[in-house]
Structures are given as C-alpha cells and as structure tokens.
Amino acid sequence: MTKKRLADSPTFRQLQTHFDAVGDAAMRTQFASEPDRYSRYSLHAAGLMLDYSKNRLNQTTLDLLMALAREQQVEARRDAMFAGEKINLTEQRAVLHTALRAPRSTALCVDGQDITADVHAVLDQMHGFSEQIRSGNWVGRDGQAITDIVNIGIGGSYLGPKMVCQALRAQAHARLSCHFVSNVDGHDLAAVLAKVNPATTLFIIASKTFTTTETMMNAHSARSWFLQSGTEADLARHFVAVSTNLPAVTGFGIDAANMFPFWDWVGGRYSIWSAIGLSVAVLVGFAAFREFLDGAHRMDQHFRTAPLEQNMPVLLAMIGIWYRNFHGASSVSVAPYHQDLALFAGYLQQLDMESNGKRVTASGQPLSAASGPVIWGDTGTNGQHAYFQLLHQGSDLIPMDFIAVLNASHTLPGHHAVLLANCFAQSEAFMRGKTAVEVRADLQAQGLDAAATEALVPHKTFPGNRPSNTLLMDALTPANLGALIALYEHKVFVQGVIWGVNSFDQWGVELGKVLAQAIARELSGKSAPQQHDSSTTALIALARAAQMATPSIAPDSPSAD
Ligand SMILES: O=P(O)(O)OC[C@H]1O[C@](O)(CO)[C@@H](O)[C@@H]1O
C-alpha cells in the first residue's frame, strides 16, 4: 500500500506556512505575555511531569501538530500495535513489548497463542531463579553462593540491562555485582574475567538470536575460561541463557531448563522488559523488577487512553517533529541530572536511532521528509563543562531533554539542591539567552571602558530561544524508570508513524556484519585476499603484518564466523 507522501499532506504544508510565520518567535516574549504558559504547557502521567513550555510553539503550533498526528493515523497505528497486528512488515512480526509488562489478567493472543500466559510463565521462572541467587540457595560448583553476574550480550541484550542495573544501583543486593560484556574486543571480557572468581560467578548469555558474532565469541571464551578450573558438569551451575533460539542454546551446552525464553515479537531494543532483564531482577530483586514493569504499563495505559493533546509520548514526539522537519534540527541532546542515569542517553541512542534511522517508508518509497535525528548526551552537570558551550552559542539548533529527579537516594547534604539548580538554570538560560543590551549593562557596571565593553559584547551575548523539555520525577524508583523508558519507546513509535517508516526492523546493521565476516576470514588466513578498494586492502595488509609479528594473535586464532 503506497501512502501519500508526508511532505504533500495538507497539514504538513500548513505547518510549513506556520513555521515561516512564527517558527522563531521569541519564547522570552511569550513567557512575558502568557503568565500561565507553564500550566498550559505541562502535564503529569504515570509518575512523570513533562514541562514543554520552553519550546518554540504556541497553541496554533500544537493544534497543527495534533492535526498531523490524526491525519497520519497515530491512534489507529497505536491500537494496531497493542492488538498484536504484524506491523513490522519486513519481518512479518507483531510488536508486543507492551505485553511483557501487562498484568496477568490481560487477554492477548498472537497466532492463536495466549501470549500473556507465556509471558507470565517466564516471569515466574525469573522470579524463582532470582530469589535462589539472591538467597544464596543457588550455589556454584564448590557450594559457595554466587557473588558476580556476568551478562554477555550486545545491543538490546546489553544496553537495557546495564543501564537499568546502574539506574537502580541504590537497591542492589549487597553480595552481588553485575558486570556487562558486549564488545568482541577481548579487552572487554578479559577485564571482567580478571575480576571474578569462576566458582562464584554466573554467566548470563543474553542474545535474542543466539547467533550474534560478538556474543557467541565472548560466550565461548567465557566457557573456555571457566573450564580451565571447572568441569563440563559444573557448567549448569554457572551458565544460563536468555534467547528465542532453543536449539542454539542447547547446542552451546546450556541445558533447556537453564534457558529463559522470549519471542520474535520482542525487538532487541525493546527487550529489557523480557527475560533480557534477568540481571536486573537478580540484582534488585523480582519485586522491584515487577514495579519497573508496572511503571511502564502505567505509561502504556496513558498512551492508549489519553487524548492526543494530553498524551505525553505524543506531545514529546510531535514537538520533536516540529524541530526535525520544520526547524531542521538534526540532533537532540538528552541530559539526565542524575548520575545513576549516566547510561540513559546511550540506551536512547539504540532505541531511537535503530528504530527511526530509516530512509524509506514501510512500503519502500523514499522519504519525503527527514526522519530520526541523532540522539546524544551525558549527565548534568558533566555535560555543562564539556559541550554545553556549543548548545548555548554554537550555530546549530539542538533541542534538549532535561531529566531531573526531585529527591536523591543519598544523604550528602547540599549536593542535590545544587544539582537541581543547575538543571533549572540551564533550561532558563537556553530559553532566555542574554541580549547585547544586558551584556553591555553588566560590563559597564563592572567598570569596563566603552572600547573593552564593545569588544566583549558579541562574545558574551547568548541568542537564547533554544528549546527544551524538562521531565521530572519524585524519585528514581523502578516504577518511574519503567515509565520513563516506556515514554521514550512510545515517542519513537509516534515519530515512526508520522514519518511512515518501519520502526521495528534494522537492516542497516547487516552490510557491515557480512563484510566483517569476510574480512575476518582474510585476517585469519582462512580465505585468500579478496577484491577490495585500495584503502581496505591496505588496512587488511597492515593488520595481517602485525599479526605475523605477534605470535599470540597468529592467523589461526578463532575466526568470527
Ligand atoms: O540479541 P541479539 O540477537 O544478540 O542481537 C543483538 C543486537 O543486534 C542487533 O540486531 C543489531 O545488530 C540489535 O537490534 C540487537 O539488539
């Protein structure tokens, strides 16, 4: 089915006309003339508060954006996703990560299968297993309790569990440490193996497909390392798997009883809610993991039922469309003002960029308007002392999402107020800027003469009118974290619907994987040099020469295929 081009839609064109008229209207003036701007442009949902008042928009902008959402059938597409329709067309799959956090009473069948029952059977398995590890009843090969969990996985089988374990570290079990190995670069695994004792370590091999080169290579190396001091019979106490691929798991030597399954209707970057979250459940306990799922479910319910105008994911998405497609903003920066959310921007990178980094519509037509922006960021206040200069005075418009937590989980006096002050000051500074008149007055008050003042004015002037959203929560609880992640999942979904892309496939990662396998065979000497461009040929030759000179990585080291 070929849909009408987005750029030809009447509402898209109206938005363009509206942008030409008021796109860069000054927020400073709007705040001065609209005393109720904050209350008009903020809302609460699922434990989160979104303040979107510091954006370049007025009521007409919002009305048009919501009209565009309706025109592109966001509500119908949303309902199709929740109902289990096969909206991932290129893979003919349903998209049902929302079912992973739904209550046991939810009725949902896919291809005649009661998936709620399947989901809760695995949650029960995770519950029992996590309790055993935490209580010390699950013991390693010589009877000692497990102290270290090593999650081996990459992409969605790594970013989510690692980010969430870090975000909830205040609730971690005192005896347990979680480590995450993802990179095929052996430095990653070697550094972790150097820290852990095989007799008290549990490896979770996390891979939806159980074929991913990086994960399989790391898993095999971890197994060999373990067998240097243990026996094949001991493996069952130290290796479990999370996957959709039972034959590959048993082929690796992990007993089916030690496999935690999930399903093809869970995308890798949407899989933290599945058994891919096993390390989280073990570290913080199953009750906290269930709260995490419940928080996400609350956001699902909000997304399904709130009118578009008061729908937090829809608002976040459509404001993003305003900047991406009309202001030409090619990146969005995310700044969580909470150290425990240090990995959040990296998590969002995969969620957003692997989902909406597409150049054709779901029906294969070239896009008529730009799709997913670059997502990047770091924690506040660290980012302030690194790249905020560019955000304030650089030549690009980069919309910001600030995320702040009102109550800290530490007791160090003073820190949290200073942290929050910085967060609120930054969004104020981005919005207000500082005019040349204000700069001049400041410099003159400091006693600078006229010439020195005028020399400095251009450097100290801030253009302002730089947009931001602020998301607030009371505390970084499992439920609020779940709601926050689900909020961004649905934001990405809505934007994908507007652009008309398939947000649930990721063919773009395939070409590099295939070429890497071929080059790995060449590097290992298993295949003769192939025809490449002169650059790639030279790089391969340099690496081959280095390998010849370094016997420890000689040509018969394991290949990646
Ligand atoms: O869980 P798997 O199957 O090992 O895949 C890991 C990651 O690889 C990707 O397929 C991209 O290469 C991601 O989408 C996925 O999260």
Coordinates of C-alpha atoms and ligand atoms in Angstrom, one line a residue:
M1 CA 0.0 0.0 0.0
T2 CA 1.6 3.3 -1.1
K3 CA 0.7 6.1 1.3
K4 CA 0.5 9.7 0.3
R5 CA 3.9 11.5 0.8
L6 CA 4.2 13.2 4.2
A7 CA 5.5 16.4 2.6
D8 CA 2.4 16.6 0.4
S9 CA 0.0 16.3 3.3
P10 CA -2.2 19.4 3.7
T11 CA -1.4 19.6 7.4
F12 CA 2.4 19.3 6.8
R13 CA 2.1 22.2 4.4
Q14 CA 0.1 24.2 6.9
L15 CA 2.8 23.6 9.4
Q16 CA 5.4 24.8 7.0
T17 CA 3.4 28.0 6.4
H18 CA 3.0 28.4 10.2
F19 CA 6.7 27.9 10.7
D20 CA 7.6 30.5 8.1
A21 CA 5.4 33.0 10.0
V22 CA 6.2 32.2 13.7
G23 CA 8.8 29.5 13.8
D24 CA 11.4 31.6 15.5
A25 CA 9.1 33.7 17.7
A26 CA 10.8 34.5 21.0
M27 CA 9.9 32.3 23.9
R28 CA 11.1 35.1 26.2
T29 CA 8.3 37.4 24.9
Q30 CA 5.8 34.6 25.1
F31 CA 6.6 33.9 28.7
A32 CA 6.3 37.6 29.5
S33 CA 2.9 37.8 27.8
E34 CA 1.5 34.4 28.9
P35 CA 1.7 34.2 32.7
D36 CA 0.0 30.7 32.6
R37 CA 2.5 29.4 30.0
Y38 CA 3.8 26.7 32.3
S39 CA 0.4 25.5 33.5
R40 CA -0.9 25.4 29.9
Y41 CA 2.1 23.5 28.6
S42 CA 2.9 20.9 31.2
L43 CA 1.2 17.6 32.3
H44 CA 1.6 14.6 34.6
A45 CA 1.4 11.0 33.6
A46 CA 2.5 7.7 35.2
G47 CA 4.6 9.4 37.9
L48 CA 6.3 11.8 35.5
M49 CA 5.8 15.5 34.9
L50 CA 6.6 17.0 31.5
D51 CA 7.2 20.7 31.2
Y52 CA 7.2 21.6 27.5
S53 CA 6.6 25.3 27.9
K54 CA 10.2 26.2 27.0
N55 CA 9.6 25.3 23.3
R56 CA 9.1 27.5 20.3
L57 CA 5.4 26.9 20.0
N58 CA 2.0 28.4 20.6
Q59 CA -1.5 26.9 20.6
T60 CA -1.7 27.0 16.8
T61 CA 1.5 25.0 16.6
L62 CA 0.2 22.4 18.9
D63 CA -3.2 22.3 17.1
L64 CA -1.5 21.7 13.8
L65 CA 0.9 19.1 15.2
M66 CA -2.0 17.2 16.7
A67 CA -3.9 17.5 13.4
L68 CA -0.9 16.0 11.7
A69 CA -0.8 13.1 14.2
R70 CA -4.5 12.4 13.5
E71 CA -4.0 12.7 9.7
Q72 CA -1.2 10.2 9.9
Q73 CA -3.5 7.9 12.0
V74 CA -1.3 7.7 15.1
E75 CA -4.3 6.4 17.1
A76 CA -5.1 3.6 14.7
R77 CA -1.4 2.6 14.4
R78 CA -1.0 2.6 18.2
D79 CA -4.1 0.4 18.6
A80 CA -2.8 -2.0 15.9
M81 CA 0.5 -2.3 17.8
F82 CA -1.2 -3.1 21.1
A83 CA -3.6 -5.5 19.4
G84 CA -0.7 -7.6 18.1
E85 CA -1.0 -6.8 14.4
K86 CA 2.1 -7.6 12.4
I87 CA 3.1 -4.0 12.0
N88 CA 6.8 -5.0 11.5
L89 CA 6.1 -5.7 7.8
T90 CA 9.6 -6.5 6.6
E91 CA 9.9 -9.3 9.2
Q92 CA 6.2 -10.1 9.3
R93 CA 6.2 -9.8 13.1
A94 CA 3.9 -8.4 15.8
V95 CA 5.4 -5.7 18.1
L96 CA 4.4 -6.5 21.6
H97 CA 6.9 -5.4 24.1
T98 CA 3.9 -3.8 25.8
A99 CA 2.6 -7.3 26.5
L100 CA 5.7 -8.1 28.6
R101 CA 4.6 -5.6 31.3
A102 CA 0.8 -6.2 31.1
P103 CA -0.9 -7.7 34.1
R104 CA -1.6 -11.4 34.3
S105 CA -5.3 -10.8 33.6
T106 CA -4.7 -9.3 30.1
A107 CA -6.2 -11.3 27.3
L108 CA -3.9 -11.3 24.2
C109 CA -3.4 -14.0 21.6
V110 CA -0.9 -13.9 18.7
D111 CA -1.3 -16.6 16.0
G112 CA -3.7 -18.4 18.4
Q113 CA -1.2 -18.4 21.2
D114 CA -2.1 -17.0 24.6
I115 CA 1.0 -14.8 25.0
T116 CA 0.0 -13.4 28.4
A117 CA 0.3 -16.9 29.8
D118 CA 3.6 -17.4 28.1
V119 CA 4.9 -14.1 29.4
H120 CA 3.9 -14.8 33.0
A121 CA 5.3 -18.3 32.9
V122 CA 8.7 -16.8 32.1
L123 CA 8.3 -14.0 34.7
D124 CA 7.6 -16.8 37.3
Q125 CA 10.7 -18.6 36.2
M126 CA 12.7 -15.4 36.6
H127 CA 11.1 -14.8 40.0
G128 CA 12.1 -18.2 41.2
F129 CA 15.6 -18.0 39.8
S130 CA 16.4 -14.5 41.0
E131 CA 15.2 -15.5 44.5
Q132 CA 17.5 -18.5 44.5
I133 CA 20.5 -16.5 43.5
R134 CA 19.8 -13.7 46.0
S135 CA 19.1 -16.0 48.9
G136 CA 22.3 -18.0 48.3
N137 CA 20.3 -21.2 47.7
W138 CA 21.7 -21.4 44.2
V139 CA 25.3 -22.3 44.7
G140 CA 28.3 -22.6 42.4
R141 CA 30.4 -25.7 41.7
D142 CA 32.0 -25.9 45.2
G143 CA 29.0 -24.9 47.2
Q144 CA 29.5 -21.2 47.6
A145 CA 26.8 -18.6 46.9
I146 CA 27.0 -16.6 43.6
T147 CA 28.7 -13.2 44.0
D148 CA 29.1 -12.0 40.4
I149 CA 26.8 -12.0 37.5
V150 CA 28.4 -11.5 34.0
N151 CA 25.8 -10.6 31.3
I152 CA 27.2 -11.4 27.9
G153 CA 25.2 -9.7 25.2
I154 CA 25.3 -6.7 22.8
G155 CA 22.8 -4.1 21.5
G156 CA 19.5 -4.5 23.1
S157 CA 20.8 -7.5 25.0
Y158 CA 23.3 -5.3 26.8
L159 CA 22.3 -1.6 26.8
G160 CA 19.0 -2.0 28.6
P161 CA 20.1 -4.4 31.4
K162 CA 23.3 -2.4 32.0
M163 CA 21.5 1.0 32.0
V164 CA 18.7 -0.2 34.4
C165 CA 21.2 -2.0 36.8
Q166 CA 23.1 1.2 37.0
A167 CA 19.9 3.3 37.4
L168 CA 18.7 1.2 40.3
R169 CA 22.0 0.5 41.9
A170 CA 20.8 2.1 45.1
Q171 CA 18.7 -1.0 45.6
A172 CA 21.4 -3.6 44.6
H173 CA 21.8 -6.8 46.7
A174 CA 24.9 -6.3 48.9
R175 CA 26.5 -9.6 47.9
L176 CA 26.0 -9.3 44.2
S177 CA 27.9 -7.4 41.5
C178 CA 26.7 -7.2 37.9
H179 CA 29.2 -7.0 35.0
F180 CA 28.4 -6.4 31.4
V181 CA 30.5 -7.7 28.5
S182 CA 29.5 -6.7 24.9
N183 CA 32.4 -5.9 22.7
V184 CA 34.1 -8.5 20.6
D185 CA 37.3 -6.7 21.6
G186 CA 38.8 -9.2 24.0
H187 CA 39.8 -6.3 26.3
D188 CA 36.2 -6.1 27.4
L189 CA 35.8 -9.8 28.5
A190 CA 39.4 -10.1 29.8
A191 CA 39.0 -7.1 32.2
V192 CA 35.9 -8.7 33.7
L193 CA 37.4 -12.2 33.9
A194 CA 40.3 -10.7 35.8
K195 CA 38.0 -9.5 38.5
V196 CA 35.8 -12.5 39.1
N197 CA 36.1 -16.0 40.7
P198 CA 34.8 -18.8 38.5
A199 CA 33.5 -20.7 41.5
T200 CA 31.1 -17.8 42.4
T201 CA 30.3 -16.4 39.0
L202 CA 27.1 -16.8 37.0
F203 CA 27.2 -16.0 33.3
I204 CA 24.0 -14.9 31.6
I205 CA 24.4 -15.4 27.8
A206 CA 21.8 -12.9 26.5
S207 CA 21.0 -13.0 22.8
K208 CA 17.7 -13.0 21.1
T209 CA 19.1 -14.8 18.1
F210 CA 22.0 -16.7 19.8
T211 CA 23.9 -16.2 16.6
T212 CA 25.4 -12.7 17.1
T213 CA 29.1 -12.9 16.5
E214 CA 30.3 -10.7 19.4
T215 CA 28.1 -12.5 21.9
M216 CA 28.9 -16.0 20.7
M217 CA 32.7 -15.3 20.7
N218 CA 32.5 -13.9 24.2
A219 CA 30.3 -16.7 25.4
H220 CA 32.7 -19.4 24.0
S221 CA 35.7 -17.6 25.5
A222 CA 34.0 -17.3 28.9
R223 CA 33.1 -21.0 28.7
S224 CA 36.8 -22.0 27.9
W225 CA 38.0 -19.8 30.8
F226 CA 35.5 -21.4 33.2
L227 CA 36.6 -24.9 32.0
Q228 CA 40.2 -24.1 32.9
S229 CA 39.2 -24.7 36.5
G230 CA 35.9 -26.5 36.3
T231 CA 34.3 -29.4 34.6
E232 CA 31.6 -29.7 31.9
A233 CA 29.2 -30.9 34.7
D234 CA 29.8 -27.7 36.6
L235 CA 28.6 -25.5 33.6
A236 CA 24.9 -25.9 34.6
R237 CA 25.5 -24.0 37.9
H238 CA 27.3 -21.2 36.1
F239 CA 25.8 -20.6 32.7
V240 CA 22.2 -19.7 31.8
A241 CA 20.8 -18.3 28.6
V242 CA 18.2 -15.7 27.6
S243 CA 17.1 -16.3 24.0
T244 CA 14.4 -17.1 21.4
N245 CA 16.6 -19.8 19.9
L246 CA 16.4 -23.1 22.0
P247 CA 18.4 -25.3 19.6
A248 CA 21.3 -22.9 19.5
V249 CA 21.3 -22.6 23.3
T250 CA 21.3 -26.3 23.9
G251 CA 23.9 -26.6 21.1
F252 CA 26.2 -24.3 23.1
G253 CA 25.8 -26.7 26.0
I254 CA 23.3 -24.9 28.2
D255 CA 20.5 -27.0 29.5
A256 CA 17.0 -26.1 28.3
A257 CA 16.0 -25.8 31.9
N258 CA 18.5 -23.0 32.3
M259 CA 17.1 -21.1 29.4
F260 CA 14.8 -18.1 29.8
P261 CA 12.8 -17.8 26.6
F262 CA 11.3 -14.8 24.8
W263 CA 9.7 -14.3 21.5
D264 CA 10.2 -12.9 18.0
W265 CA 7.6 -10.2 18.7
V266 CA 10.0 -8.6 21.1
G267 CA 12.5 -6.3 19.3
G268 CA 16.1 -6.4 20.7
R269 CA 16.0 -2.7 21.7
Y270 CA 12.6 -3.2 23.3
S271 CA 13.6 -6.3 25.2
I272 CA 14.6 -5.0 28.7
W273 CA 11.1 -6.0 29.9
S274 CA 11.6 -9.6 28.9
A275 CA 14.0 -12.2 30.4
I276 CA 16.7 -9.9 28.9
G277 CA 16.1 -8.1 32.2
L278 CA 17.2 -11.1 34.2
S279 CA 20.3 -9.4 35.6
V280 CA 18.1 -6.6 36.8
A281 CA 15.7 -9.0 38.6
V282 CA 18.7 -10.7 40.2
L283 CA 20.4 -7.5 41.3
V284 CA 17.5 -5.5 42.7
G285 CA 15.0 -8.4 43.3
F286 CA 11.9 -9.5 41.5
A287 CA 9.5 -7.3 43.4
A288 CA 11.5 -4.2 42.1
F289 CA 11.6 -5.7 38.6
R290 CA 7.8 -6.1 38.8
E291 CA 7.5 -2.4 39.9
F292 CA 9.6 -1.5 36.9
L293 CA 7.2 -3.4 34.6
D294 CA 4.2 -1.8 36.3
G295 CA 5.6 1.7 35.8
A296 CA 5.9 1.0 32.1
H297 CA 2.4 -0.4 32.0
R298 CA 1.0 2.8 33.6
M299 CA 2.7 4.7 30.7
D300 CA 1.2 2.3 28.2
Q301 CA -2.3 2.9 29.6
H302 CA -1.8 6.6 29.5
F303 CA -0.5 6.4 25.9
R304 CA -3.5 4.2 24.9
T305 CA -6.2 6.3 26.5
A306 CA -5.2 10.0 26.9
P307 CA -6.4 12.3 24.2
L308 CA -3.6 13.3 21.9
E309 CA -3.5 16.8 23.3
Q310 CA -2.8 15.5 26.8
N311 CA -0.8 12.5 25.8
M312 CA 2.8 12.7 27.0
P313 CA 4.5 10.5 24.4
V314 CA 2.5 12.1 21.6
L315 CA 3.4 15.6 22.8
L316 CA 7.1 14.7 23.1
A317 CA 7.0 13.1 19.6
M318 CA 5.2 15.9 17.8
I319 CA 7.4 18.6 19.4
G320 CA 10.3 16.6 18.0
I321 CA 8.7 16.5 14.6
W322 CA 8.4 20.3 14.8
Y323 CA 12.1 20.7 15.3
R324 CA 13.3 17.9 13.0
N325 CA 11.1 18.6 10.0
F326 CA 10.5 22.4 10.2
H327 CA 13.4 23.9 12.1
G328 CA 15.9 21.4 10.5
A329 CA 17.3 20.2 13.8
S330 CA 19.4 17.1 13.1
S331 CA 20.2 16.1 16.6
V332 CA 18.5 16.0 20.1
S333 CA 20.6 16.1 23.2
V334 CA 19.4 14.4 26.4
A335 CA 20.7 15.4 29.8
P336 CA 19.7 13.4 32.8
Y337 CA 20.6 15.2 36.0
H338 CA 21.2 12.1 38.0
Q339 CA 24.4 10.1 38.0
D340 CA 22.6 6.8 38.1
L341 CA 21.1 7.6 34.7
A342 CA 24.6 8.0 33.2
L343 CA 23.8 5.4 30.6
F344 CA 20.4 6.6 29.6
A345 CA 21.4 8.7 26.5
G346 CA 23.4 5.7 25.2
Y347 CA 20.3 3.5 25.7
L348 CA 18.1 6.0 23.9
Q349 CA 20.6 6.1 21.0
Q350 CA 19.8 2.5 20.1
L351 CA 16.1 2.8 20.9
D352 CA 15.6 5.9 18.7
M353 CA 18.4 5.6 16.0
E354 CA 18.0 1.9 15.3
S355 CA 14.2 2.4 15.1
N356 CA 13.8 5.6 13.1
G357 CA 17.2 5.8 11.3
K358 CA 15.5 4.9 8.0
R359 CA 15.4 6.4 4.5
V360 CA 12.4 4.6 3.0
T361 CA 8.8 4.3 4.1
A362 CA 7.3 1.0 5.3
S363 CA 6.1 0.4 1.7
G364 CA 9.6 1.1 0.3
Q365 CA 9.2 4.6 -1.0
P366 CA 11.9 7.2 -0.4
L367 CA 11.0 9.5 2.5
S368 CA 9.8 13.0 1.5
A369 CA 10.8 14.5 4.9
A370 CA 13.8 13.9 7.2
S371 CA 13.5 11.0 9.7
G372 CA 15.2 10.2 13.0
P373 CA 17.7 12.7 14.4
V374 CA 21.0 11.9 16.1
I375 CA 20.4 11.3 19.8
W376 CA 23.3 12.0 22.2
G377 CA 24.1 13.4 25.6
D378 CA 25.6 12.9 29.0
T379 CA 24.7 13.6 32.6
G380 CA 24.3 17.1 34.0
T381 CA 26.3 18.7 35.4
N382 CA 29.2 16.9 33.5
G383 CA 27.9 17.9 30.0
Q384 CA 27.8 21.6 31.1
H385 CA 31.6 21.6 31.3
A386 CA 32.1 19.7 28.0
Y387 CA 29.7 20.6 25.2
F388 CA 27.0 22.9 26.6
Q389 CA 29.1 25.8 25.1
L390 CA 28.0 24.7 21.6
L391 CA 24.4 24.2 22.7
H392 CA 24.3 27.8 24.0
Q393 CA 26.3 29.7 21.4
G394 CA 27.0 27.3 18.5
S395 CA 25.5 27.7 15.1
D396 CA 23.1 24.7 15.3
L397 CA 19.7 24.5 16.9
I398 CA 19.8 21.4 19.2
P399 CA 16.7 20.8 21.2
M400 CA 17.3 19.4 24.7
D401 CA 15.5 17.0 27.0
F402 CA 16.4 17.6 30.7
I403 CA 15.5 14.8 33.1
A404 CA 15.6 15.5 36.8
V405 CA 14.8 13.7 40.0
L406 CA 13.4 15.7 42.9
N407 CA 14.6 13.5 45.7
A408 CA 18.1 11.9 46.0
S409 CA 18.8 8.5 47.3
H410 CA 22.0 9.6 49.1
T411 CA 22.2 11.7 52.2
L412 CA 25.1 14.0 51.4
P413 CA 23.9 17.5 52.4
G414 CA 23.7 20.2 49.8
H415 CA 24.5 18.3 46.6
H416 CA 21.1 17.7 45.3
A417 CA 19.9 21.3 45.6
V418 CA 22.9 22.4 43.6
L419 CA 22.3 19.7 41.0
L420 CA 18.7 20.7 40.5
A421 CA 19.6 24.4 40.5
N422 CA 22.0 23.7 37.6
C423 CA 19.3 21.8 35.7
F424 CA 16.7 24.5 36.0
A425 CA 19.3 27.3 35.4
Q426 CA 20.4 25.6 32.1
S427 CA 16.9 25.4 30.7
E428 CA 16.2 29.0 31.7
A429 CA 19.5 30.2 30.1
F430 CA 18.7 28.3 26.9
M431 CA 15.3 29.9 26.7
R432 CA 16.2 33.5 27.9
G433 CA 19.6 33.9 26.5
K434 CA 21.4 37.2 27.3
T435 CA 20.9 40.2 25.0
A436 CA 23.7 42.6 23.9
V437 CA 21.9 45.3 26.0
E438 CA 22.1 43.1 29.1
V439 CA 25.7 42.2 28.5
R440 CA 26.7 45.8 27.9
A441 CA 25.0 46.9 31.2
D442 CA 26.8 44.2 33.1
L443 CA 30.2 45.1 31.7
Q444 CA 29.7 48.8 32.3
A445 CA 28.6 48.0 35.9
Q446 CA 31.9 46.2 36.3
G447 CA 33.7 49.4 35.3
L448 CA 34.9 48.4 31.8
D449 CA 35.5 51.3 29.5
A450 CA 33.5 51.6 26.3
A451 CA 36.0 50.1 24.0
A452 CA 36.6 47.0 26.1
T453 CA 32.9 46.6 26.6
E454 CA 32.1 46.6 22.9
A455 CA 34.9 44.2 22.2
L456 CA 33.4 41.7 24.6
V457 CA 29.7 42.2 23.9
P458 CA 29.5 39.7 20.9
H459 CA 31.3 37.0 22.8
K460 CA 29.2 37.3 25.9
T461 CA 25.8 37.6 24.1
F462 CA 23.6 34.5 24.2
P463 CA 21.0 34.2 21.4
G464 CA 18.6 32.2 23.6
N465 CA 15.3 30.9 22.3
R466 CA 16.9 27.4 22.4
P467 CA 14.2 24.9 23.2
S468 CA 14.0 22.2 25.9
N469 CA 11.6 19.8 27.6
T470 CA 12.0 19.1 31.3
L471 CA 10.9 15.8 32.7
L472 CA 10.6 15.5 36.5
M473 CA 10.0 12.6 38.8
D474 CA 9.8 12.4 42.6
A475 CA 12.5 9.7 43.0
L476 CA 14.4 7.3 40.7
T477 CA 12.2 4.4 41.6
P478 CA 11.8 1.2 39.5
A479 CA 8.3 2.3 38.5
N480 CA 9.3 5.8 37.5
L481 CA 12.2 4.4 35.5
G482 CA 9.9 2.0 33.8
A483 CA 7.5 4.9 32.9
L484 CA 10.4 7.0 31.6
I485 CA 11.7 4.3 29.2
A486 CA 8.1 3.5 28.0
L487 CA 7.6 7.2 27.4
Y488 CA 10.5 7.3 25.0
E489 CA 9.5 4.0 23.4
H490 CA 6.2 5.5 22.5
K491 CA 7.7 8.8 21.4
V492 CA 9.8 6.9 19.0
F493 CA 6.8 4.9 17.8
V494 CA 4.7 8.0 17.2
Q495 CA 7.5 9.7 15.2
G496 CA 7.9 6.5 13.2
V497 CA 4.2 6.6 12.3
I498 CA 4.5 10.3 11.2
W499 CA 7.5 9.5 9.0
G500 CA 5.8 6.3 7.8
V501 CA 8.8 4.2 8.5
N502 CA 9.0 0.7 9.9
S503 CA 10.5 1.4 13.4
F504 CA 11.0 -2.2 14.2
D505 CA 13.5 -3.6 11.7
Q506 CA 17.2 -2.8 11.5
W507 CA 18.5 -3.9 8.1
G508 CA 21.1 -1.1 8.2
V509 CA 23.4 -3.1 10.5
E510 CA 23.6 -6.1 8.2
L511 CA 26.0 -4.9 5.5
G512 CA 28.9 -4.2 7.9
K513 CA 28.3 -7.6 9.6
V514 CA 28.6 -9.5 6.4
L515 CA 31.7 -7.6 5.2
A516 CA 33.3 -8.1 8.7
Q517 CA 32.9 -11.9 8.4
A518 CA 34.6 -11.9 5.1
I519 CA 37.5 -9.7 6.3
A520 CA 37.8 -11.8 9.5
R521 CA 38.4 -14.9 7.3
E522 CA 41.0 -13.0 5.3
L523 CA 42.7 -11.8 8.5
S524 CA 42.8 -15.3 9.9
G525 CA 44.3 -16.6 6.7
K526 CA 41.2 -18.9 6.1
S527 CA 40.5 -17.2 2.8
A528 CA 42.7 -15.6 0.2
P529 CA 42.7 -11.8 -0.1
Q530 CA 39.5 -10.6 -1.8
Q531 CA 38.9 -7.7 -4.1
H532 CA 38.6 -4.5 -2.0
D533 CA 39.2 -0.8 -2.6
S534 CA 42.8 0.3 -2.1
S535 CA 42.1 1.7 1.4
T536 CA 40.5 -1.5 2.8
T537 CA 43.2 -3.7 1.1
A538 CA 45.9 -1.7 2.8
L539 CA 44.3 -1.8 6.2
I540 CA 43.9 -5.6 6.0
A541 CA 47.5 -5.9 4.9
L542 CA 48.7 -3.8 7.9
A543 CA 46.7 -5.9 10.3
R544 CA 48.0 -9.1 8.7
A545 CA 51.6 -7.9 9.0
A546 CA 51.0 -7.0 12.7
Q547 CA 49.5 -10.5 13.4
M548 CA 52.5 -12.2 11.8
A549 CA 54.8 -10.2 14.1
T550 CA 52.7 -11.0 17.2
P551 CA 52.5 -14.8 17.6
S552 CA 49.8 -14.6 20.3
I553 CA 47.3 -13.4 17.8
A554 CA 48.6 -15.5 15.0
P555 CA 46.4 -16.4 12.0
D556 CA 44.8 -19.5 13.5
S557 CA 43.1 -17.6 16.4
P558 CA 39.3 -18.3 16.3
S559 CA 37.5 -16.5 13.5
A560 CA 34.3 -14.6 13.9
D561 CA 32.2 -16.8 11.7
Ligands
LIG1 O1 20.2 -10.2 21.0 P1 21.0 -10.5 19.7 O2 20.2 -11.4 18.8 O3 22.3 -11.0 20.0 O4 21.1 -9.1 18.9 C1 21.8 -8.0 19.5 C2 21.6 -6.7 18.8 O5 22.0 -6.8 17.4 C3 21.1 -6.1 16.6 O6 20.3 -7.0 15.8 C4 21.8 -5.2 15.7 O7 22.9 -5.8 15.1 C5 20.2 -5.3 17.6 O8 19.0 -5.0 17.0 C6 20.1 -6.3 18.7 O9 19.7 -5.7 19.9

